[in-house]
Coordinates of C-alpha atoms and ligand atoms in Angstrom, one line a residue:
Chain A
X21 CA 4.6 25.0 -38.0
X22 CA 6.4 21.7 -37.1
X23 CA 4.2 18.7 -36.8
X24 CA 5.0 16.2 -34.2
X25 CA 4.1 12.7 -34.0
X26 CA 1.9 12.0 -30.8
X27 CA 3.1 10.0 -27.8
X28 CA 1.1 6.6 -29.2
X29 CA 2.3 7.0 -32.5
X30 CA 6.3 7.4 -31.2
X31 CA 7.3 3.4 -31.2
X32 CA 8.1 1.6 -27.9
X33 CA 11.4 1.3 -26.2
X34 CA 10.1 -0.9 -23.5
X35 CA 11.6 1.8 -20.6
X36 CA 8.1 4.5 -20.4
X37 CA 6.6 5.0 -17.8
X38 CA 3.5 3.3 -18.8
X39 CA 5.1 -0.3 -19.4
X40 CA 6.1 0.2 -15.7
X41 CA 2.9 1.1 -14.2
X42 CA 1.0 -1.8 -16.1
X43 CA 4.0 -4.0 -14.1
X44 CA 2.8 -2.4 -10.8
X45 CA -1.0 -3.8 -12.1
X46 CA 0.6 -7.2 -13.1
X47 CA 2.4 -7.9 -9.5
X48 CA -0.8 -6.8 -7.7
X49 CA -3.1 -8.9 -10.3
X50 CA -1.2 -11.3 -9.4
X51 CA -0.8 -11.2 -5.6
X52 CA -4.2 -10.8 -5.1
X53 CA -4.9 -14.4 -7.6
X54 CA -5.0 -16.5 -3.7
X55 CA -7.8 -13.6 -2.3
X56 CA -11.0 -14.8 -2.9
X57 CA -12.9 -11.6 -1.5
X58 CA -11.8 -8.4 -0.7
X59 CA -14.1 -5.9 1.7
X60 CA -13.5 -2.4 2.0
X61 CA -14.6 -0.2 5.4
X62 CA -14.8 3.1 4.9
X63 CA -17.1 6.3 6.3
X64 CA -17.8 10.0 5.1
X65 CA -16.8 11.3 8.6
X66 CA -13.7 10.3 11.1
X67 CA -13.3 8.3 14.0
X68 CA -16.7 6.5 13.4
X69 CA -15.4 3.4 14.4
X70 CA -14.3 2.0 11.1
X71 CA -10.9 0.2 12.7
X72 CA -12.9 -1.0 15.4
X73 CA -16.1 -2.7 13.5
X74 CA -13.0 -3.8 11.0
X75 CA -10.5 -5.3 13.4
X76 CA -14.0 -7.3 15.0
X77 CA -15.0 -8.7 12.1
X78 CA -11.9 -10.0 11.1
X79 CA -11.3 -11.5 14.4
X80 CA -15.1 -13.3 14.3
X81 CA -14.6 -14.2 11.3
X82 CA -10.7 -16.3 11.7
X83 CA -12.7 -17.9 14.7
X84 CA -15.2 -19.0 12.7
X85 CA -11.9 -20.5 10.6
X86 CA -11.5 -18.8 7.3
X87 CA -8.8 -17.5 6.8
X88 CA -8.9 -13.4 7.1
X89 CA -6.2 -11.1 5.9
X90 CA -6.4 -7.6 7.6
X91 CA -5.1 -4.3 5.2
X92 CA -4.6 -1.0 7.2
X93 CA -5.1 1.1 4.4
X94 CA -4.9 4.6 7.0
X95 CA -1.3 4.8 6.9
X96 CA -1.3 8.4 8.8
X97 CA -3.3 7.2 11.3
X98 CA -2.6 3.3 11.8
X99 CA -4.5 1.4 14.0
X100 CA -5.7 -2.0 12.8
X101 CA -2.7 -3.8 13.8
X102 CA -2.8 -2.6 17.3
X103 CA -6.6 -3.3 17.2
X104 CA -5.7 -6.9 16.0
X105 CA -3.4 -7.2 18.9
X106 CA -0.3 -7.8 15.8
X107 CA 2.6 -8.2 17.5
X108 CA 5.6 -5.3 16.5
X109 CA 8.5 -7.9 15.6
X110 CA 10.2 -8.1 12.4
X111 CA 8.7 -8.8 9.7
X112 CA 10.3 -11.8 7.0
X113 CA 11.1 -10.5 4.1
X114 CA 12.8 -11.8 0.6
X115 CA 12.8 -10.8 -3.2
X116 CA 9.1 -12.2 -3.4
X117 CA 7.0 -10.9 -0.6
X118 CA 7.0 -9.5 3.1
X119 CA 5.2 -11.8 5.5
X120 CA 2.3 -10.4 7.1
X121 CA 2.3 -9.6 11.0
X122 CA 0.4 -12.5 13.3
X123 CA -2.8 -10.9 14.9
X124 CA -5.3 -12.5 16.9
X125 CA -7.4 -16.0 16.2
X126 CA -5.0 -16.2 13.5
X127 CA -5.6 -13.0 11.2
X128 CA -2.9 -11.5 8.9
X129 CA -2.1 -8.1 9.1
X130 CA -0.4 -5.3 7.9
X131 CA -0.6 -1.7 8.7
X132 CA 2.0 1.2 8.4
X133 CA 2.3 1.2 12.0
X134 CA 4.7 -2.2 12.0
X135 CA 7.0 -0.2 10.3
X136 CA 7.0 3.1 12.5
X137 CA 9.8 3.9 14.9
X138 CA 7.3 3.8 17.9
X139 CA 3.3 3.8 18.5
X140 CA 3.4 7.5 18.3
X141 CA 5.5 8.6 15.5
X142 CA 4.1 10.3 12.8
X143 CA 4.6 9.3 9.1
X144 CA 7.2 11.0 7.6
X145 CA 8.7 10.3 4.0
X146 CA 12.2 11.6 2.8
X147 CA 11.5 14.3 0.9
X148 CA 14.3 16.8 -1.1
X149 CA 11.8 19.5 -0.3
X150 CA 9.3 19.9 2.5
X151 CA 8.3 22.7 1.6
X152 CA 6.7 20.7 -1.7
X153 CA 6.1 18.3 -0.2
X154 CA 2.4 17.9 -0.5
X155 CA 2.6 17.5 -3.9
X156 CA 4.0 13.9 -3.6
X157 CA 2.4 12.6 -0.4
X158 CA -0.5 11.2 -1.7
X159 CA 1.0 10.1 -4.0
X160 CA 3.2 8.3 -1.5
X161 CA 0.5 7.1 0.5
X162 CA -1.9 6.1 -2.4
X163 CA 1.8 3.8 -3.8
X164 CA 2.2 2.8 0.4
X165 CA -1.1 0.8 -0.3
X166 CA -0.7 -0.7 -3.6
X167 CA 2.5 -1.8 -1.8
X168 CA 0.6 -3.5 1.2
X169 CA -1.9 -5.3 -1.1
X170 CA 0.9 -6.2 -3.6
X171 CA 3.8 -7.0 -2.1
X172 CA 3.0 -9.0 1.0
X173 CA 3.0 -12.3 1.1
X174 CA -1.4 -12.8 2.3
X175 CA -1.2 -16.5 0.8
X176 CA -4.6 -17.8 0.0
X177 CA -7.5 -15.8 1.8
X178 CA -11.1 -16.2 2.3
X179 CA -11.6 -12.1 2.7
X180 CA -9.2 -9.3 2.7
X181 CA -10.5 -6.8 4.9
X182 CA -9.4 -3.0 3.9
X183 CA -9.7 -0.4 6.7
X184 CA -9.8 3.0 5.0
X185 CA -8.9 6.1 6.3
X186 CA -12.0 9.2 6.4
X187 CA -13.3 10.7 3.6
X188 CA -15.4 9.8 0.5
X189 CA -12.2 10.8 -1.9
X190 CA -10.7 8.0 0.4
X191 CA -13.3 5.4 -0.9
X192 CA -12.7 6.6 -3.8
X193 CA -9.3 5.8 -4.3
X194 CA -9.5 2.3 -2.8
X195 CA -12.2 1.7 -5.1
X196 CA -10.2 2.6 -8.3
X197 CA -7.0 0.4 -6.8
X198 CA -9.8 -2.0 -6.0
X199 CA -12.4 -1.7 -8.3
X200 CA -14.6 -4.4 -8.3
X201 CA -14.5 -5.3 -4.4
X202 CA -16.7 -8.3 -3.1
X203 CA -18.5 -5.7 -0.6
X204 CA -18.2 -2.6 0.7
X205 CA -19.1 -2.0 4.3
X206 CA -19.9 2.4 5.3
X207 CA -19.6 3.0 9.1
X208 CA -21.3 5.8 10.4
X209 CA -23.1 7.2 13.6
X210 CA -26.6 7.7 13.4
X211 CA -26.0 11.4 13.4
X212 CA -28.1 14.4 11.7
X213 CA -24.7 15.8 10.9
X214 CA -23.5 12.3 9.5
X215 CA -26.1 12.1 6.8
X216 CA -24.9 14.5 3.8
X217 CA -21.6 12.7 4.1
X218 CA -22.9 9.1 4.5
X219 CA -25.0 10.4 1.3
X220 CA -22.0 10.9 -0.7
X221 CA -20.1 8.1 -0.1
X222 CA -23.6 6.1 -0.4
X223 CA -23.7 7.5 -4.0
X224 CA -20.0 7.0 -4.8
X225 CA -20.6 3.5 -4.0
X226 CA -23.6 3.0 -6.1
X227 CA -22.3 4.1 -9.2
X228 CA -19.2 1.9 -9.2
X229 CA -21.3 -0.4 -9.1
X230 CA -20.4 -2.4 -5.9
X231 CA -22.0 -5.8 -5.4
X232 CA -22.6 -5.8 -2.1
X233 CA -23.3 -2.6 0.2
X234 CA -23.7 -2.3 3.8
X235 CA -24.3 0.4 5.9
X236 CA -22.9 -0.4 9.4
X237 CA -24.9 2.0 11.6
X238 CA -22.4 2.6 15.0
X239 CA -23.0 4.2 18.7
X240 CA -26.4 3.7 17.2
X241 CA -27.6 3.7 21.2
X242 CA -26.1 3.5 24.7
X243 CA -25.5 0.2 26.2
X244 CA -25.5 0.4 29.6
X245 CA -22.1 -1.0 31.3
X246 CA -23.5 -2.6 34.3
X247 CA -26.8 -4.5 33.3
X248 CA -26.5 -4.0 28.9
X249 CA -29.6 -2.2 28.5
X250 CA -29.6 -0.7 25.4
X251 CA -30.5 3.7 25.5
X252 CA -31.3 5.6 21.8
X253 CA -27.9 8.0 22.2
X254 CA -28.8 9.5 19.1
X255 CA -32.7 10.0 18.0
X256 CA -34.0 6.9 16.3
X257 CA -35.4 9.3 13.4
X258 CA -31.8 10.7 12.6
X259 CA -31.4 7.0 12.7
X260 CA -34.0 6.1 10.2
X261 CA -33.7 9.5 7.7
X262 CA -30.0 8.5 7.8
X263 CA -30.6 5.0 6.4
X264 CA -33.2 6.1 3.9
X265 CA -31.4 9.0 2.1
X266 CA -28.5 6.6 1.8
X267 CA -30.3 4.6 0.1
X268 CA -28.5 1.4 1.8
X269 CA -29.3 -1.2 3.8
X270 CA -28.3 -1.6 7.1
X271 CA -26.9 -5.0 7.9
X272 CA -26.2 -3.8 11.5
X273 CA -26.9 -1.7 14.6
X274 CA -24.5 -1.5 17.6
X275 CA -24.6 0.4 20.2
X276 CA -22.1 2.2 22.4
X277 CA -20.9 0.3 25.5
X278 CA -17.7 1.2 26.7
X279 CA -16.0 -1.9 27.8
X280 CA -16.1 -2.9 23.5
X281 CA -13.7 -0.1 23.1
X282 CA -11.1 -0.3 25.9
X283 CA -10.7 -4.2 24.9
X284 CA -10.7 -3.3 21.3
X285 CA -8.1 -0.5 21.7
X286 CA -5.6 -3.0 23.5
X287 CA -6.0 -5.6 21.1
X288 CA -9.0 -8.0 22.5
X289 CA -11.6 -7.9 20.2
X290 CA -15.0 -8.6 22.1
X291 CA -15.9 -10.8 19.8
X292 CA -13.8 -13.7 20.9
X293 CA -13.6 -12.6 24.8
X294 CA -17.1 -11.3 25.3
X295 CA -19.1 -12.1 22.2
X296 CA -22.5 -11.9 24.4
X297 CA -21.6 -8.3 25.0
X298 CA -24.1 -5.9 23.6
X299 CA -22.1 -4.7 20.6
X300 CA -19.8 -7.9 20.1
X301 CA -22.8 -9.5 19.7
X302 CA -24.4 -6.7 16.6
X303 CA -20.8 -7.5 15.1
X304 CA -21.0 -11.5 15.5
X305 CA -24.2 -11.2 13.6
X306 CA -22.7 -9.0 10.7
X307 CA -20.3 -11.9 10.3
X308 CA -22.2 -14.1 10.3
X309 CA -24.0 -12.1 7.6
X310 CA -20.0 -11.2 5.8
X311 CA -19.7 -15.1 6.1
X312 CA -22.7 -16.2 4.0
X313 CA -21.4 -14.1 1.2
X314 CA -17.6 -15.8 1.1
X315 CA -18.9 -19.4 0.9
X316 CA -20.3 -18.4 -2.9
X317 CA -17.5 -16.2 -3.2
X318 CA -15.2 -18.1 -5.9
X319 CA -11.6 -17.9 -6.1
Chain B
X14 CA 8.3 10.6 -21.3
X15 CA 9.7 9.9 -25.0
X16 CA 12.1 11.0 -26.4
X17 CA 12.3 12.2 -30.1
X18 CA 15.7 12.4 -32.2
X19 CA 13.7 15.3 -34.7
X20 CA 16.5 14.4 -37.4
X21 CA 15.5 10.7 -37.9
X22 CA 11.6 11.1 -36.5
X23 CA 12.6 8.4 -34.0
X24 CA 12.3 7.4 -30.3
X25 CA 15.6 7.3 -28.5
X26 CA 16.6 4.6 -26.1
X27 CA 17.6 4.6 -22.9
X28 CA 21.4 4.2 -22.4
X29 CA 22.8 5.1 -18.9
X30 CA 22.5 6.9 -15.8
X31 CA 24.5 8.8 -13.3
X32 CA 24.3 10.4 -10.5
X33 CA 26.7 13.7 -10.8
X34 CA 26.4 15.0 -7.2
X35 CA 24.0 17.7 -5.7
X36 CA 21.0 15.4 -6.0
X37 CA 21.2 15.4 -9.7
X38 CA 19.8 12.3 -11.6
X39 CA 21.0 12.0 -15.3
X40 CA 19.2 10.3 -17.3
X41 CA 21.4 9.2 -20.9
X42 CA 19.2 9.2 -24.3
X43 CA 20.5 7.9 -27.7
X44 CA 19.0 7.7 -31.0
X45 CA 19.8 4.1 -32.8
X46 CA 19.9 5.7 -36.1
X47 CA 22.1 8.7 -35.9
X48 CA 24.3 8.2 -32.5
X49 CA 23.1 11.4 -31.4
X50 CA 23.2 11.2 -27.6
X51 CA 21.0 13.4 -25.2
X52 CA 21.0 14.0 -20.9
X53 CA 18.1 14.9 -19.4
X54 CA 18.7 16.1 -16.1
X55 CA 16.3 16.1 -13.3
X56 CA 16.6 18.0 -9.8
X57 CA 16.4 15.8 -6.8
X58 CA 12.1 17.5 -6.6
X59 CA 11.5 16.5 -10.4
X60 CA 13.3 13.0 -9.1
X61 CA 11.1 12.7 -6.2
X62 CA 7.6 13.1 -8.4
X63 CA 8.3 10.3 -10.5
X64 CA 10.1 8.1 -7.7
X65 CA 7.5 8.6 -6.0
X66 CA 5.0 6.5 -8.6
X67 CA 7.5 3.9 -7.9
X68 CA 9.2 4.1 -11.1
X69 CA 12.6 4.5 -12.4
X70 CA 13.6 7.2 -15.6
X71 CA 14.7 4.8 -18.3
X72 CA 13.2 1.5 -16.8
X73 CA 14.5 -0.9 -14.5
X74 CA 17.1 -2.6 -14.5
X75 CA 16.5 -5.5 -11.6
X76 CA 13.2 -6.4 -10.9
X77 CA 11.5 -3.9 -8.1
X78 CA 12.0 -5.4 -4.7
X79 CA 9.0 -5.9 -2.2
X80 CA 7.5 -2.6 -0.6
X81 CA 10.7 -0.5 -2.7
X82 CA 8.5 2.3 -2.6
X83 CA 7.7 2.7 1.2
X84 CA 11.4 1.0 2.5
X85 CA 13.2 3.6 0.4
X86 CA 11.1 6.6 0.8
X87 CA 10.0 6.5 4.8
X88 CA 11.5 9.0 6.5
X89 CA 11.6 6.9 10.2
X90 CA 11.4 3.5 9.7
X91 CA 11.5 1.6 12.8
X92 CA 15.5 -0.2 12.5
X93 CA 13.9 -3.7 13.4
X94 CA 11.1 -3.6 11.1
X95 CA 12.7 -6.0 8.4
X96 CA 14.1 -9.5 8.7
X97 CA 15.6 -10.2 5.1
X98 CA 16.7 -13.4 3.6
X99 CA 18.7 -13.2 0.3
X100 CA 16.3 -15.0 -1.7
X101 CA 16.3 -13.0 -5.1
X102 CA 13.3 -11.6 -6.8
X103 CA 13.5 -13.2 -9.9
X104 CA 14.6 -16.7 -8.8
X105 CA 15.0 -18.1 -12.7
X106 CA 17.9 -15.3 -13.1
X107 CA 20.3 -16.9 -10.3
X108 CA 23.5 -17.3 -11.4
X109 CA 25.6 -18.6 -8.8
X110 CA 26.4 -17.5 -5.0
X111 CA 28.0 -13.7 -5.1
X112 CA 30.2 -12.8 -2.3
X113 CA 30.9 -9.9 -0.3
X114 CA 34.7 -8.7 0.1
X115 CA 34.9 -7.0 3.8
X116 CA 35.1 -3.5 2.3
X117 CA 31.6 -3.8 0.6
X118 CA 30.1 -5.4 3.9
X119 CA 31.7 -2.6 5.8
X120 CA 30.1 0.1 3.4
X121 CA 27.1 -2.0 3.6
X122 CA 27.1 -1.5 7.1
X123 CA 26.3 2.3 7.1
X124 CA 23.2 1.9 5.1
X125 CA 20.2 2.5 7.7
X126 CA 18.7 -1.2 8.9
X127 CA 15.2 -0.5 7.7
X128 CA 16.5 -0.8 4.4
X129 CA 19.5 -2.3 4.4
X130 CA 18.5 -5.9 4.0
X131 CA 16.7 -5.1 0.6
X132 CA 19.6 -2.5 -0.4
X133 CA 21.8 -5.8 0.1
X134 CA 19.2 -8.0 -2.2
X135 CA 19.4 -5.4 -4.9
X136 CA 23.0 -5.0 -5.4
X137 CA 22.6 -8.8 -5.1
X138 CA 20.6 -9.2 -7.7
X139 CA 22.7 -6.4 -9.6
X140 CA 25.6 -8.9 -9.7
X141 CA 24.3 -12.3 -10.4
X142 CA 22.3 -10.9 -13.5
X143 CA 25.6 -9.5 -14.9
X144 CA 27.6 -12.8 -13.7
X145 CA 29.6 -10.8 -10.8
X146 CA 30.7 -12.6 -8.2
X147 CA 32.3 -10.6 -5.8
X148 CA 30.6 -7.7 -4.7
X149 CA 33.5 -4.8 -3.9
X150 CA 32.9 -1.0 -2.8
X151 CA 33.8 -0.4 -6.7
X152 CA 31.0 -2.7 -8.1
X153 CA 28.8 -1.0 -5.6
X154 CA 29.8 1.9 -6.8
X155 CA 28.9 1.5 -10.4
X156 CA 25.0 -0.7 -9.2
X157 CA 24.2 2.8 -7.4
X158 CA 24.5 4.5 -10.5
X159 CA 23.6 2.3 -13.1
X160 CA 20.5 1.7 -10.9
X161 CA 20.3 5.5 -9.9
X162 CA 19.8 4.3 -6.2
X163 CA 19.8 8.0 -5.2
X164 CA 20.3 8.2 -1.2
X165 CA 20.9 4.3 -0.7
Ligands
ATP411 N1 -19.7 0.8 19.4 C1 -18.7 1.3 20.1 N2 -18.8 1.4 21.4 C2 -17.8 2.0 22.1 N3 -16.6 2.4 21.6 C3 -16.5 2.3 20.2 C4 -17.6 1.8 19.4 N4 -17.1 1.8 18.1 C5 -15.9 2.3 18.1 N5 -15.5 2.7 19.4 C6 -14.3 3.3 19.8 O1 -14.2 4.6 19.3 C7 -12.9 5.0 19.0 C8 -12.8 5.4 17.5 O2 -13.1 4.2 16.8 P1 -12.2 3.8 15.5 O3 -10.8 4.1 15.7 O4 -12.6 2.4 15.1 O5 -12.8 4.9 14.5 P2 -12.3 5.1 13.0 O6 -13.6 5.4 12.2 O7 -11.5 4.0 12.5 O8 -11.5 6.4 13.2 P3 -10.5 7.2 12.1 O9 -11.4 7.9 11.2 O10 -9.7 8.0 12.9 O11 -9.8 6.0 11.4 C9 -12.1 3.7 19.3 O12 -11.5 3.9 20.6 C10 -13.0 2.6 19.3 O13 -12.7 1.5 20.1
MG412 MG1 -9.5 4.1 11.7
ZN413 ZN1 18.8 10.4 -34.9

């Protein structure tokens, strides 16, 4: 039988694949030199409120002047840049970097959704073969993000925020692109059927070893519109066996009231409008909690 | 992805590309000792996998632009998402200023607007690191396939 050399022991040409991937790590190495802290939100479950307790933190934290770069890391379902109240105009671009969109109290932003045809179009790549397809679109979508943390132009921040899409094996991937993140923040309702998932991603987070770990416990009660009285929605001991299995702390509670949401959705974060709103108010105090943490943080 | 010339036990080096028609990207192999010359050929699928990593078969040959990856793969990118200066990527290669006859400009001018500010900074860059400078639908041409710019 014919004995072949292995890949490592073939010399170098300079053109494999490899040399081109460690460039990819290089540019983003070096783009992210200027950030001195990087956050990531994610959750086990959808529609938790991940964007929302994101694009509010971001925005109390700019007002409190640092300066706060927002990543929308869900590119099929994009909504931190509306959230953030980014305007949709071009964005600058040369051979060096893409300038980030201007949202609210000053944040930076960039999200998929600046590049769509319209609010509602769905991501679609080019692709030779639909039909396939689905072999390459994560793969898309995992490069679409190195892309946004790469190859825009965030300048020197205080805290990148990263707002992830569902899913543990979401959280996962940010966290090998990202792997040694300043903090990672899980969103989650205080739900029976939220706890296995919280859980796992709870676990996933633990062994990588993140340094700081929050567990942002959301809709955790009812606020009442008119006079802000605060109702248990869900029952405070799903609440507690919730936090205990995971294992994490919870650095905050807020409860649903639904004025937070309409004014989120159209790009006013409570925090700066309304911050003595019931659930502006559980988010100004888990910045100010974020905040402690960045002026240690070095760069 | 090496490739071995078996005769001389030794890695063979990248020489050209081309871009034949039907979707076909060829990718030109040569050993330095013996001359021997290889093609790989790749269907526009076996393309898209490894384009899709954001790399190029047989390396790059001007530096990757910003977001490549998502301005040259999205299907519908909205036309007014991009406003592109000329600055290149790699400002220590600069030669001197490259100029557009009114055929290339013309042919420029089909290329979608999403991408078509950075599909002007590459062929840009294309011709000031070889010391062109005038850009013509023939020079074009020859960038798309030295560069294997597949569907730009
Ligand atoms: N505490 C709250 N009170 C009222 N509405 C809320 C609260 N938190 C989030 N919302 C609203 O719930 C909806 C879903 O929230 P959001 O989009 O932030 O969830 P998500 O976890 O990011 O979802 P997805 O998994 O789809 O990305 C939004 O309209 C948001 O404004
Ligand atoms: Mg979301
Ligand atoms: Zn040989």
């Amino acid at each position: 039988m014919r004995r072949f050399r292995t890949y490592n022991q073939v010399e170098e040409t300079g053109q494999e694949l490899p040399a081109q991937v460690a460039a990819q790590q290089e540019r983003l190495k070096d783009r992210l030199a200027s950030v001195r802290s990087i956050w990531l939100v994610g959750s086990g479950k959808g529609g938790v409120g991940k964007s929302a307790v994101t694009a509010n933190l971001a925005a109390a934290l700019a007002a409190r002047s640092f300066s706060v770069g927002g990543l929308d890391g869900d590119v099929n379902g994009p909504s931190l840049a509306r959230m953030l109240g980014a305007e949709r105009g071009p964005l600058r671009s040369d051979g060096v970097g893409v300038a980030p969109a201007a949202g609210v109290a000053g944040t930076r932003v960039m999200s998929m959704d600046l590049l769509l045809g319209s609010a509602d179009a769905p991501l679609r790549w080019r692709e030779p073969d639909a039909a396939a397809g689905f072999i390459w679109q994560s793969t898309l979508e995992a490069g679409a993000v190195r892309e946004f943390l790469s190859d825009v132009a965030w300048g020197t921040l205080d805290i990148l925020l990263i707002d992830l899409p569902p899913g543990t094996d979401k959280l996962s991937r940010a966290l090998q692109l990202i792997p040694e993140p300043a903090g990672v923040l899980l969103v989650t309702t205080p739900s029976e059927a939220a706890r296995a998932a919280v859980a796992r991603s709870a676990r996933l987070v633990r062994e990588a070893g993140v340094r700081r770990a929050g567990l942002i416990v959301n809709m955790a009660g009812h606020a009442c519109s008119s006079c802000g009285h605060v109702d248990a929605l869900f029952a405070a001991a799903a609440d507690h066996r919730l936090v205990q299995e995971s294992g994490m702390e919870a650095w905050a509670r807020i409860p649903f009231h639904a004025g937070f949401a309409t004014a989120t959705d159209a790009g006013r974060p409570p925090v700066l409008d309304d911050p003595n709103g019931p659930a502006a108010a559980a988010l100004l105090a888990l910045a100010d909690r974020v905040a402690s943490t960045l002026d240690t943080e070095p760069l | 992805m090496k490739f071995l010339c078996l005769a001389c036990d030794q890695a063979m080096e990248f020489a050209e590309r081309q871009l034949p028609g039907d979707g076909t990207l060829a990718a030109v192999f040569g050993c330095p000792t013996c001359g021997r010359e290889i093609a790989m050929l790749a269907n526009p699928m076996e393309t898209q996998l490894v384009s899709s990593l954001g790399i190029k078969v047989g390396g790059r040959e001007v530096p990757e632009q910003p977001l490549e990856l998502v301005r040259s793969s999205l299907a519908e990118g909205r036309p007014d998402a991009f406003l592109d200066d000329s600055a290149p990527a790699n400002p220590s290669a600069v030669q001197g200023p490259v100029t557009w006859s009114d055929d290339a400009v013309q042919r420029l001018s089909h290329v979608p607007t999403f991408v078509r500010g950075m599909v002007k900074r590459i062929y840009t860059d294309y011709a000031r690191e070889r010391g062109i400078e005038r850009i013509t639908p023939e020079i074009m041409d020859t960038a798309r396939t030295d560069l294997g710019l597949e569907g730009m």
